[in-house]
Short mmCIF file of C-alpha atoms in Angstrom, two decimals:
data_model
loop_
_atom_site.label_atom_id
_atom_site.label_comp_id
_atom_site.label_asym_id
_atom_site.label_seq_id
_atom_site.Cartn_x
_atom_site.Cartn_y
_atom_site.Cartn_z
CA MET G 1061 26.48 37.31 -20.35
CA ASP G 1062 28.53 36.37 -17.28
CA HIS G 1063 26.67 33.49 -15.65
CA HIS G 1064 28.61 34.06 -12.42
CA ALA G 1065 26.73 37.35 -12.05
CA ILE G 1066 23.28 35.72 -12.24
CA ARG G 1067 21.79 35.11 -8.83
CA GLN G 1068 19.91 31.78 -8.82
CA PRO G 1069 17.36 30.55 -6.26
CA TYR G 1070 19.69 27.59 -5.67
CA GLN G 1071 23.45 27.74 -6.05
CA TYR G 1072 25.17 24.45 -6.84
CA VAL G 1073 28.50 23.94 -5.11
CA ARG G 1074 30.20 20.58 -5.51
CA THR G 1075 30.81 19.12 -2.06
CA ALA G 1076 32.91 16.05 -1.32
CA LEU G 1077 31.30 13.31 0.73
CA ALA G 1078 32.65 12.82 4.24
CA GLU G 1079 32.35 10.05 6.83
CA PRO G 1080 31.77 11.69 10.22
CA ASP G 1081 34.30 10.72 12.90
CA TRP G 1082 32.54 8.14 15.08
CA ARG G 1083 35.25 8.54 17.71
CA ARG G 1084 33.70 11.86 18.73
CA LEU G 1085 31.07 9.79 20.59
CA PRO G 1086 32.29 8.52 24.00
CA GLY G 1087 31.14 4.91 23.50
CA TRP G 1088 33.02 4.56 20.21
CA ARG G 1089 36.32 6.23 21.09
CA GLY G 1090 38.24 2.99 20.68
CA VAL G 1091 36.45 1.66 17.57
CA THR G 1092 38.90 0.98 14.73
CA GLU G 1093 38.25 1.55 11.04
CA ALA G 1094 38.33 -2.21 10.47
CA GLN G 1095 35.56 -2.67 13.05
CA TRP G 1096 33.55 0.18 11.54
CA ARG G 1097 33.69 -1.43 8.08
CA ASP G 1098 32.64 -4.82 9.44
CA ALA G 1099 28.96 -5.64 8.83
CA GLN G 1100 28.76 -7.98 11.82
CA TRP G 1101 30.25 -5.34 14.15
CA GLN G 1102 27.68 -2.84 12.88
CA ARG G 1103 24.78 -5.23 13.47
CA ALA G 1104 26.06 -6.29 16.91
CA HIS G 1105 26.31 -2.65 18.04
CA CYS G 1106 22.92 -1.39 16.86
CA VAL G 1107 21.13 0.92 19.30
CA LYS G 1108 17.82 -0.63 20.35
CA ASN G 1109 16.78 1.41 23.40
CA PRO G 1110 17.60 4.61 25.30
CA ARG G 1111 20.05 2.78 27.59
CA GLN G 1112 22.13 1.64 24.63
CA LEU G 1113 22.07 5.14 23.18
CA ARG G 1114 23.38 6.41 26.52
CA ASP G 1115 26.20 3.85 26.28
CA VAL G 1116 27.25 5.52 23.00
CA ALA G 1117 26.51 9.22 23.55
CA GLY G 1118 26.84 9.32 27.33
CA ALA G 1119 26.52 12.78 28.88
CA LEU G 1120 26.65 14.50 25.47
CA LEU G 1121 22.87 14.09 25.47
CA THR G 1122 20.94 15.48 28.43
CA ASP G 1123 18.81 13.30 30.70
CA ARG G 1124 15.78 15.12 29.34
CA PHE G 1125 16.52 13.80 25.83
CA TYR G 1126 16.69 10.18 27.02
CA GLU G 1127 13.41 10.69 28.92
CA GLU G 1128 11.70 12.10 25.81
CA LEU G 1129 12.97 9.19 23.73
CA ALA G 1130 11.71 6.61 26.24
CA ALA G 1131 8.36 8.40 26.47
CA ASP G 1132 7.89 8.29 22.70
CA GLN G 1133 8.69 4.57 22.60
CA ALA G 1134 6.20 3.94 25.39
CA GLU G 1135 3.39 6.20 24.17
CA SER G 1136 3.55 6.82 20.40
CA ALA G 1137 6.12 4.88 18.37
CA THR G 1138 4.77 2.58 15.67
CA MET G 1139 8.28 1.21 15.02
CA PRO G 1140 10.80 -0.25 17.48
CA MET G 1141 14.20 1.38 17.85
CA LEU G 1142 16.92 -0.17 15.72
CA LEU G 1143 19.73 2.11 14.64
CA PRO G 1144 23.01 0.87 13.14
CA PRO G 1145 26.13 2.80 14.15
CA GLN G 1146 26.50 3.91 10.50
CA MET G 1147 23.15 5.71 10.67
CA LEU G 1148 23.57 7.12 14.17
CA ASN G 1149 26.97 8.51 13.22
CA THR G 1150 25.45 10.79 10.58
CA MET G 1151 23.44 12.68 13.22
CA ALA G 1152 24.79 16.02 14.50
CA PRO G 1153 28.25 15.36 13.02
CA HIS G 1154 29.67 18.78 13.88
CA ALA G 1155 27.90 19.50 17.16
CA PRO G 1156 29.92 21.03 20.02
CA ASP G 1157 30.66 18.70 22.94
CA ASP G 1158 28.79 20.83 25.46
CA PRO G 1159 25.72 18.72 26.47
CA ALA G 1160 23.16 21.49 26.02
CA ALA G 1161 24.54 22.50 22.61
CA PHE G 1162 25.03 18.89 21.47
CA THR G 1163 21.48 17.96 22.51
CA ALA G 1164 20.04 20.97 20.69
CA ALA G 1165 21.95 20.04 17.52
CA PHE G 1166 20.92 16.39 17.88
CA LEU G 1167 17.24 17.32 18.30
CA ALA G 1168 17.41 19.56 15.22
CA ASP G 1169 19.19 16.96 13.11
CA PRO G 1170 17.12 15.91 10.06
CA VAL G 1171 18.21 12.25 10.13
CA ARG G 1172 17.44 12.04 13.85
CA ARG G 1173 13.96 13.42 13.20
CA TYR G 1174 12.82 10.35 11.30
CA MET G 1175 15.13 7.64 12.66
CA LEU G 1176 14.88 8.44 16.37
CA PRO G 1177 11.62 10.31 17.11
CA VAL G 1178 11.02 11.75 20.58
CA ARG G 1179 7.78 12.69 22.30
CA ALA G 1180 8.14 16.41 21.57
CA ASP G 1181 8.26 15.72 17.82
CA ARG G 1182 4.67 14.43 17.65
CA HIS G 1183 1.86 16.85 16.95
CA PRO G 1184 0.07 17.56 20.24
CA GLN G 1185 -3.45 17.82 18.75
CA TRP G 1186 -3.20 15.80 15.55
CA PRO G 1187 -0.61 13.03 16.08
CA SER G 1188 -2.55 10.99 13.50
CA HIS G 1189 -4.88 12.02 10.69
CA PRO G 1190 -8.49 10.88 11.26
CA LYS G 1191 -8.19 8.86 8.03
CA ALA G 1192 -4.87 7.21 8.96
CA GLU G 1193 -4.68 3.42 8.66
CA ARG G 1194 -2.07 0.87 9.70
CA ASP G 1195 -1.84 -0.60 6.19
CA SER G 1196 -2.67 2.67 4.49
CA LEU G 1197 -1.90 1.40 0.98
CA HIS G 1198 -3.97 -1.79 1.48
CA GLU G 1199 -1.06 -3.92 0.34
CA ALA G 1200 -2.12 -6.96 2.37
CA ASP G 1201 -5.63 -6.69 0.88
CA MET G 1202 -4.02 -7.23 -2.52
CA TRP G 1203 -1.91 -10.25 -1.55
CA VAL G 1204 -2.24 -13.02 -4.13
CA ALA G 1205 0.08 -15.15 -1.96
CA GLU G 1206 1.43 -14.30 1.46
CA GLY G 1207 3.65 -11.23 1.01
CA LEU G 1208 2.98 -10.90 -2.75
CA THR G 1209 1.03 -7.73 -3.56
CA HIS G 1210 -0.41 -7.53 -7.09
CA ARG G 1211 -1.51 -3.92 -7.35
CA TYR G 1212 -0.55 -2.80 -10.85
CA PRO G 1213 -1.38 -4.70 -14.07
CA THR G 1214 2.21 -5.65 -14.92
CA LYS G 1215 4.00 -5.31 -11.55
CA VAL G 1216 4.13 -7.08 -8.19
CA LEU G 1217 5.76 -6.44 -4.82
CA ALA G 1218 7.35 -9.50 -3.17
CA GLU G 1219 7.92 -9.06 0.56
CA LEU G 1220 10.45 -11.75 1.47
CA VAL G 1221 11.03 -10.71 5.07
CA ALA G 1222 9.37 -8.54 7.73
CA THR G 1223 12.52 -7.15 9.35
CA CYS G 1224 15.16 -4.53 8.51
CA PRO G 1225 18.68 -3.72 9.74
CA GLN G 1226 17.24 -0.35 10.82
CA TYR G 1227 13.75 0.98 11.50
CA CYS G 1228 12.49 4.35 10.26
CA GLY G 1229 9.84 6.05 12.35
CA HIS G 1230 7.71 6.79 9.28
CA CYS G 1231 7.71 3.22 7.87
CA THR G 1232 4.81 2.78 5.44
CA ARG G 1233 4.71 -0.95 6.33
CA MET G 1234 4.50 -0.29 10.08
CA ASP G 1235 1.64 -2.80 10.25
CA LEU G 1236 3.91 -5.69 9.25
CA VAL G 1237 7.55 -4.72 9.64
CA GLY G 1238 9.54 -4.98 12.85
CA THR G 1239 8.72 -6.20 16.32
CA SER G 1240 5.59 -4.99 18.09
CA THR G 1241 5.59 -1.75 20.08
CA PRO G 1242 3.34 -0.86 23.04
CA GLN G 1243 1.00 0.78 20.51
CA VAL G 1244 1.11 -1.67 17.61
CA ALA G 1245 0.80 -5.45 17.71
CA LYS G 1246 2.29 -6.31 14.32
CA THR G 1247 0.73 -8.51 11.68
CA ARG G 1248 2.85 -11.61 11.19
CA LEU G 1249 4.01 -13.54 8.15
CA VAL G 1250 3.10 -17.15 9.03
CA LEU G 1251 4.59 -19.27 6.24
CA ARG G 1252 8.16 -20.54 6.32
CA PRO G 1253 10.30 -18.38 3.97
CA VAL G 1254 10.85 -21.28 1.58
CA ASP G 1255 7.08 -21.95 1.35
CA ARG G 1256 6.28 -18.25 0.91
CA GLN G 1257 8.78 -17.98 -1.95
CA GLU G 1258 7.40 -21.15 -3.54
CA GLN G 1259 3.88 -19.69 -3.55
CA MET G 1260 5.15 -16.42 -5.01
CA LEU G 1261 7.01 -18.16 -7.84
CA ASP G 1262 4.02 -20.39 -8.53
CA TYR G 1263 1.77 -17.33 -8.92
CA LEU G 1264 4.25 -15.65 -11.26
CA LYS G 1265 4.48 -18.79 -13.40
CA ARG G 1266 0.70 -18.73 -13.75
CA THR G 1267 0.54 -14.98 -14.40
CA PRO G 1268 2.76 -14.12 -17.39
CA ALA G 1269 1.27 -10.60 -17.60
CA VAL G 1270 3.53 -9.69 -14.64
CA ARG G 1271 6.85 -8.52 -16.08
CA ASP G 1272 8.23 -6.42 -13.20
CA VAL G 1273 9.01 -7.73 -9.69
CA VAL G 1274 10.05 -5.50 -6.79
CA VAL G 1275 11.79 -7.76 -4.26
CA SER G 1276 11.51 -6.12 -0.87
CA GLY G 1277 10.44 -6.61 2.74
CA GLY G 1278 11.36 -5.34 5.28
CA ASP G 1279 14.84 -5.15 3.80
CA LEU G 1280 16.67 -7.61 1.58
CA ALA G 1281 19.81 -7.13 3.67
CA ASN G 1282 18.05 -9.28 6.28
CA VAL G 1283 17.49 -12.20 3.90
CA PRO G 1284 20.38 -14.70 4.15
CA TRP G 1285 22.30 -14.31 0.89
CA PRO G 1286 22.04 -17.97 -0.29
CA GLN G 1287 18.26 -17.83 0.18
CA LEU G 1288 17.97 -14.52 -1.68
CA GLU G 1289 20.23 -15.65 -4.52
CA SER G 1290 18.23 -18.86 -4.96
CA PHE G 1291 14.97 -16.89 -5.20
CA LEU G 1292 16.45 -14.41 -7.70
CA LEU G 1293 17.88 -17.14 -9.94
CA ARG G 1294 14.49 -18.87 -10.03
CA LEU G 1295 12.85 -15.53 -10.79
CA LEU G 1296 15.24 -15.12 -13.72
CA ASP G 1297 14.18 -18.53 -15.03
CA LEU G 1298 10.73 -17.06 -15.72
CA GLY G 1299 10.84 -15.69 -19.25
CA SER G 1300 7.92 -13.36 -18.49
CA VAL G 1301 9.94 -11.36 -15.89
CA ARG G 1302 11.82 -8.49 -17.56
CA ASP G 1303 12.52 -6.14 -14.64
CA ILE G 1304 13.74 -6.98 -11.14
CA ARG G 1305 14.22 -4.29 -8.52
CA LEU G 1306 15.95 -5.12 -5.24
CA ALA G 1307 14.87 -2.87 -2.36
CA SER G 1308 17.34 -2.21 0.45
CA LYS G 1309 17.63 0.85 2.61
CA ALA G 1310 20.79 -0.81 3.95
CA VAL G 1311 22.77 0.61 1.00
CA VAL G 1312 22.46 3.84 3.02
CA GLY G 1313 21.91 2.56 6.58
CA LEU G 1314 24.30 -0.41 6.55
CA PRO G 1315 26.49 -0.21 3.41
CA GLN G 1316 28.90 -2.60 5.13
CA HIS G 1317 26.43 -5.42 4.42
CA TRP G 1318 26.50 -4.88 0.66
CA LEU G 1319 30.31 -4.54 0.67
CA GLN G 1320 30.83 -8.08 2.00
CA PRO G 1321 32.78 -10.14 -0.57
CA HIS G 1322 30.35 -13.08 -0.53
CA VAL G 1323 27.37 -10.76 -1.08
CA LEU G 1324 29.06 -8.92 -3.97
CA ALA G 1325 30.15 -12.21 -5.55
CA GLY G 1326 26.58 -13.49 -5.37
CA LEU G 1327 25.20 -10.24 -6.74
CA GLY G 1328 27.66 -10.59 -9.63
CA ARG G 1329 26.32 -14.08 -10.43
CA VAL G 1330 22.72 -12.83 -10.43
CA ALA G 1331 23.63 -9.76 -12.52
CA ALA G 1332 25.47 -11.89 -15.08
CA LEU G 1333 22.44 -14.13 -15.58
CA ALA G 1334 20.15 -11.08 -15.77
CA ALA G 1335 22.40 -9.59 -18.47
CA ARG G 1336 22.38 -12.82 -20.49
CA ARG G 1337 18.58 -12.85 -20.34
CA SER G 1338 18.26 -9.08 -21.04
CA VAL G 1339 16.51 -8.52 -17.71
CA ASN G 1340 16.91 -5.09 -16.10
CA LEU G 1341 18.32 -5.66 -12.59
CA ALA G 1342 18.39 -2.58 -10.36
CA VAL G 1343 18.77 -1.77 -6.67
CA HIS G 1344 16.51 0.76 -4.92
CA THR G 1345 17.55 2.39 -1.68
CA HIS G 1346 16.21 5.09 0.65
CA ALA G 1347 18.13 8.26 1.57
CA ASN G 1348 16.21 11.25 2.87
CA HIS G 1349 18.95 13.77 3.64
CA VAL G 1350 22.38 14.63 2.31
CA ARG G 1351 23.99 13.87 5.69
CA SER G 1352 23.28 10.17 5.30
CA VAL G 1353 25.19 9.99 1.97
CA THR G 1354 28.76 9.17 3.01
CA PRO G 1355 31.82 7.70 1.26
CA LEU G 1356 30.85 4.21 2.46
CA VAL G 1357 27.42 4.61 0.84
CA ALA G 1358 29.10 5.68 -2.41
CA GLU G 1359 31.49 2.74 -2.17
CA ALA G 1360 28.62 0.28 -1.78
CA ALA G 1361 26.72 1.75 -4.73
CA ARG G 1362 29.84 1.67 -6.92
CA ALA G 1363 30.52 -1.96 -5.94
CA MET G 1364 26.97 -2.92 -6.94
CA LEU G 1365 27.35 -1.25 -10.32
CA ASP G 1366 30.71 -2.93 -10.81
CA ALA G 1367 29.05 -6.27 -9.99
CA GLY G 1368 26.75 -5.72 -12.97
CA VAL G 1369 23.63 -4.10 -11.51
CA ARG G 1370 22.14 -1.75 -14.11
CA ASP G 1371 21.19 1.07 -11.73
CA VAL G 1372 21.16 2.04 -8.07
CA ARG G 1373 18.23 4.41 -7.50
CA ASN G 1374 16.94 6.37 -4.54
CA GLN G 1375 13.36 6.46 -3.30
CA GLY G 1376 13.10 9.01 -0.52
CA VAL G 1377 10.16 10.25 1.50
CA LEU G 1378 9.24 13.93 1.66
CA MET G 1379 9.08 14.97 5.31
CA ARG G 1380 8.66 18.17 7.25
CA GLY G 1381 11.78 19.21 9.08
CA VAL G 1382 13.87 16.71 7.11
CA ASN G 1383 13.93 17.59 3.42
CA ASP G 1384 11.00 19.89 2.66
CA THR G 1385 12.91 22.75 1.04
CA PRO G 1386 14.32 23.00 -2.50
CA GLU G 1387 17.82 23.28 -0.99
CA ASP G 1388 17.36 20.07 1.04
CA LEU G 1389 16.19 18.10 -1.98
CA LEU G 1390 18.78 19.47 -4.42
CA ASP G 1391 21.69 19.06 -1.97
CA LEU G 1392 20.65 15.43 -1.49
CA CYS G 1393 20.14 14.78 -5.20
CA PHE G 1394 23.51 16.26 -6.19
CA ALA G 1395 25.26 14.16 -3.53
CA LEU G 1396 23.48 11.04 -4.76
CA GLN G 1397 23.87 11.66 -8.48
CA GLY G 1398 27.20 13.46 -8.57
CA GLU G 1399 29.16 11.78 -5.79
CA ALA G 1400 27.57 8.39 -4.99
CA ASN G 1401 26.41 6.98 -8.36
CA ILE G 1402 22.84 6.73 -7.04
CA LEU G 1403 20.08 7.99 -9.32
CA PRO G 1404 17.47 10.26 -7.67
CA TYR G 1405 14.20 8.57 -8.59
CA TYR G 1406 11.20 9.27 -6.34
CA PHE G 1407 10.23 11.26 -3.30
CA TYR G 1408 6.96 10.02 -1.84
CA LEU G 1409 4.60 12.06 0.26
CA CYS G 1410 4.74 10.44 3.70
CA ASP G 1411 1.88 7.96 3.88
CA LEU G 1412 -1.32 8.20 5.92
CA ILE G 1413 -0.18 5.98 8.77
CA PRO G 1414 -0.78 6.59 12.50
CA GLY G 1415 1.61 8.91 14.30
CA ALA G 1416 2.95 10.52 11.13
CA GLU G 1417 1.23 13.91 10.99
CA HIS G 1418 4.30 15.88 12.11
CA TRP G 1419 6.23 14.41 9.14
CA ARG G 1420 3.61 14.76 6.42
CA THR G 1421 3.51 17.68 3.96
CA PRO G 1422 0.44 19.07 2.17
CA LEU G 1423 0.05 18.35 -1.52
CA HIS G 1424 0.45 22.00 -2.57
CA GLU G 1425 3.85 22.11 -0.83
CA ALA G 1426 4.96 19.02 -2.76
CA GLN G 1427 3.77 20.60 -6.01
CA ARG G 1428 5.75 23.75 -5.22
CA LEU G 1429 8.86 21.69 -4.44
CA GLN G 1430 8.59 19.72 -7.69
CA GLU G 1431 8.52 22.98 -9.61
CA ALA G 1432 11.41 24.43 -7.57
CA ILE G 1433 13.85 21.59 -8.32
CA MET G 1434 13.26 21.50 -12.08
CA GLY G 1435 16.12 22.57 -14.35
CA TYR G 1436 19.06 21.97 -12.01
CA LEU G 1437 19.70 18.25 -12.43
CA PRO G 1438 19.83 16.26 -15.67
CA GLY G 1439 16.29 15.38 -16.69
CA TYR G 1440 16.81 11.65 -16.11
CA ALA G 1441 18.13 12.40 -12.61
CA THR G 1442 15.41 14.88 -11.60
CA PRO G 1443 13.28 12.99 -9.06
CA ARG G 1444 9.52 12.80 -9.37
CA LEU G 1445 7.53 13.77 -6.32
CA VAL G 1446 4.70 11.28 -6.03
CA CYS G 1447 1.65 10.64 -3.91
CA ASP G 1448 0.90 6.98 -3.22
CA VAL G 1449 -2.90 7.29 -3.14
CA PRO G 1450 -4.79 4.51 -1.32
CA HIS G 1451 -6.68 2.31 -3.82
CA VAL G 1452 -4.99 4.16 -6.70
CA GLY G 1453 -1.20 3.86 -6.55
CA LYS G 1454 1.66 6.22 -7.33
CA ARG G 1455 0.67 9.48 -8.99
CA TRP G 1456 2.82 12.50 -9.74
CA VAL G 1457 1.82 15.31 -7.40
CA HIS G 1458 0.38 17.40 -10.23
CA GLN G 1459 -2.01 14.63 -11.33
CA ALA G 1460 -4.76 15.38 -8.78
CA VAL G 1461 -8.02 15.94 -10.67
CA ALA G 1462 -9.48 18.20 -7.94
CA TYR G 1463 -8.17 19.77 -4.75
CA ASP G 1464 -10.08 21.32 -1.86
CA ARG G 1465 -7.33 23.36 -0.19
CA GLU G 1466 -9.59 24.46 2.68
CA ARG G 1467 -10.23 20.90 3.91
CA GLY G 1468 -7.02 19.49 2.47
CA ILE G 1469 -8.70 16.84 0.35
CA SER G 1470 -7.32 16.03 -3.10
CA TYR G 1471 -9.02 13.67 -5.53
CA TRP G 1472 -7.35 11.20 -7.86
CA THR G 1473 -8.37 8.78 -10.61
CA LYS G 1474 -6.78 5.57 -11.85
CA ASN G 1475 -6.35 3.88 -15.21
CA TYR G 1476 -6.34 0.19 -14.26
CA ARG G 1477 -8.30 -2.25 -12.13
CA THR G 1478 -7.22 -4.49 -9.23
CA ALA G 1479 -8.72 -7.60 -7.66
CA LEU G 1480 -10.13 -5.41 -4.86
CA GLU G 1481 -12.67 -4.00 -7.30
CA LEU G 1482 -14.10 -7.24 -8.65
CA ARG G 1483 -16.85 -7.19 -6.05
CA ALA G 1484 -18.35 -4.56 -3.78
CA PRO G 1485 -18.54 -5.33 -0.02
CA ASP G 1486 -22.26 -6.22 -0.38
CA GLY G 1487 -21.50 -8.66 -3.21
CA THR G 1488 -22.93 -6.47 -5.97
CA ALA G 1489 -21.08 -5.33 -9.07
CA PRO G 1490 -19.20 -2.18 -8.03
CA GLU G 1491 -18.94 1.12 -9.79
CA ASP G 1492 -16.30 1.06 -12.54
CA PRO G 1493 -13.06 1.96 -10.71
CA LEU G 1494 -11.90 3.94 -13.73
CA GLU G 1495 -14.81 6.33 -13.12
CA GLN G 1496 -14.22 6.76 -9.39
CA ARG G 1497 -12.44 9.59 -7.60
CA HIS G 1498 -10.28 8.58 -4.64
CA PRO G 1499 -9.43 11.04 -1.84
CA TYR G 1500 -6.08 11.85 -0.27
CA TYR G 1501 -5.66 14.11 2.76
CA ASP G 1502 -3.31 16.92 3.76
CA PRO G 1503 -2.15 17.16 7.39
CA VAL G 1504 -4.88 18.90 9.39
CA ASP G 1505 -2.53 21.33 11.13
CA THR G 1506 -1.46 22.79 7.75
CA LEU G 1507 -5.03 23.80 6.85
CA PRO G 1508 -6.67 27.20 7.29
CA GLU G 1509 -8.62 27.68 10.51
CA THR G 1510 -11.94 26.83 8.84
CA GLY G 1511 -10.54 23.53 7.59
CA ARG G 1512 -9.11 22.61 10.98
CA ARG G 1513 -12.46 23.35 12.59
CA TRP G 1514 -14.25 21.16 10.01
CA TRP G 1515 -11.96 18.21 10.75
CA SER G 1516 -12.41 18.73 14.51
CA GLU G 1517 -16.17 18.49 14.01
CA GLN G 1518 -15.79 15.38 11.83
CA SER G 1519 -13.58 13.72 14.44
CA ALA G 1520 -15.63 14.64 17.51
CA PRO G 1521 -17.45 11.78 19.26
CA PRO G 1522 -21.28 11.75 18.89
CA GLY G 1523 -22.74 14.46 21.07
CA GLY G 1524 -19.27 15.87 21.69
#
């Protein structure tokens, strides 16, 4: 049979990565390639407010766009604006230079939708789910030392820093990460970094059951390299630690950081020690759309692998209007896997944080998408779509034990206990957590009319 004659739901076409021409933007017309590749230039020229965006894009964006952006920052944003040139340059790369057409393309751009939200993006009736929480995964409730979350039996999350080189609108750690916004006064890490790391290492020494450490933040690109290397070398001295995962969205948002010679040399020293001790050292990054995967991103990933890192993997977030079609996900995964040496690993349902309803997808859509992408990529490079269920943890989207589609409530069980369940709030022995069902919620606006009405009644004030 001629396979060329078979019409598939998705047609793979190999596409070379391309770095958009930053000189198309008025504020960067004179920027040289050497400047563009310089990490310090990138950091110094981050866009932090509408005025700075106007300095770059000028009249290509209409006044109305800048007004909408300022309004969102003032009224809704849970994250401050911080956008490296690398990330901004991937938005609307082929838009015409007519202001109305450029603005329309910029508004429709999938990377813009989660990196630079505007007021019109938010859902007018349900900007937040009634069950949304600032720390929706209760990570701080499971701290065993400041910044060290022990949630799974054999794994911990070590948050070394509460800042990033760029801020995503949908950040799951919006309670802690970044500077405060008019809506959100952020929780603060209070210990000095050296003291926080000391407490983390002390806990791990005393807890040999932990074999897997995710080192994160914020973003590791914002930890001074000597400090990060020192922590990693001490982590590798613990014979109980067998897996170390380094989390940095900057592989995608600021690849220039990871291409710095002193950073790569240090990564090589850490990787060499990890190899001698048979510890799996990997880097996890965060790309949500094919447009953000450029030659510089591929170069950074390749350099990390050449330095001795075992894997560079991608953990994306499933979001409406960004990557919620089979074509979006497969285009991204083929760019990552086939062109950038980055392994597609997870796509999370966007978490139940305030202001995120316009991004979130219902569980049944995620289940459909998981089925739609099967069979195209190698099995080991086919990402799992997962739901990070509060009080439960990561679960594949088909693992819900019950699902009320009308009200958008799915129910999940767990197979391990955490410190949160040692005692009920009233001090009594709680129900066995392995017998409990934990709810997760679809976006209200995706429900049938009867479900939307039910949530409106639940959310109405007494007597309202």
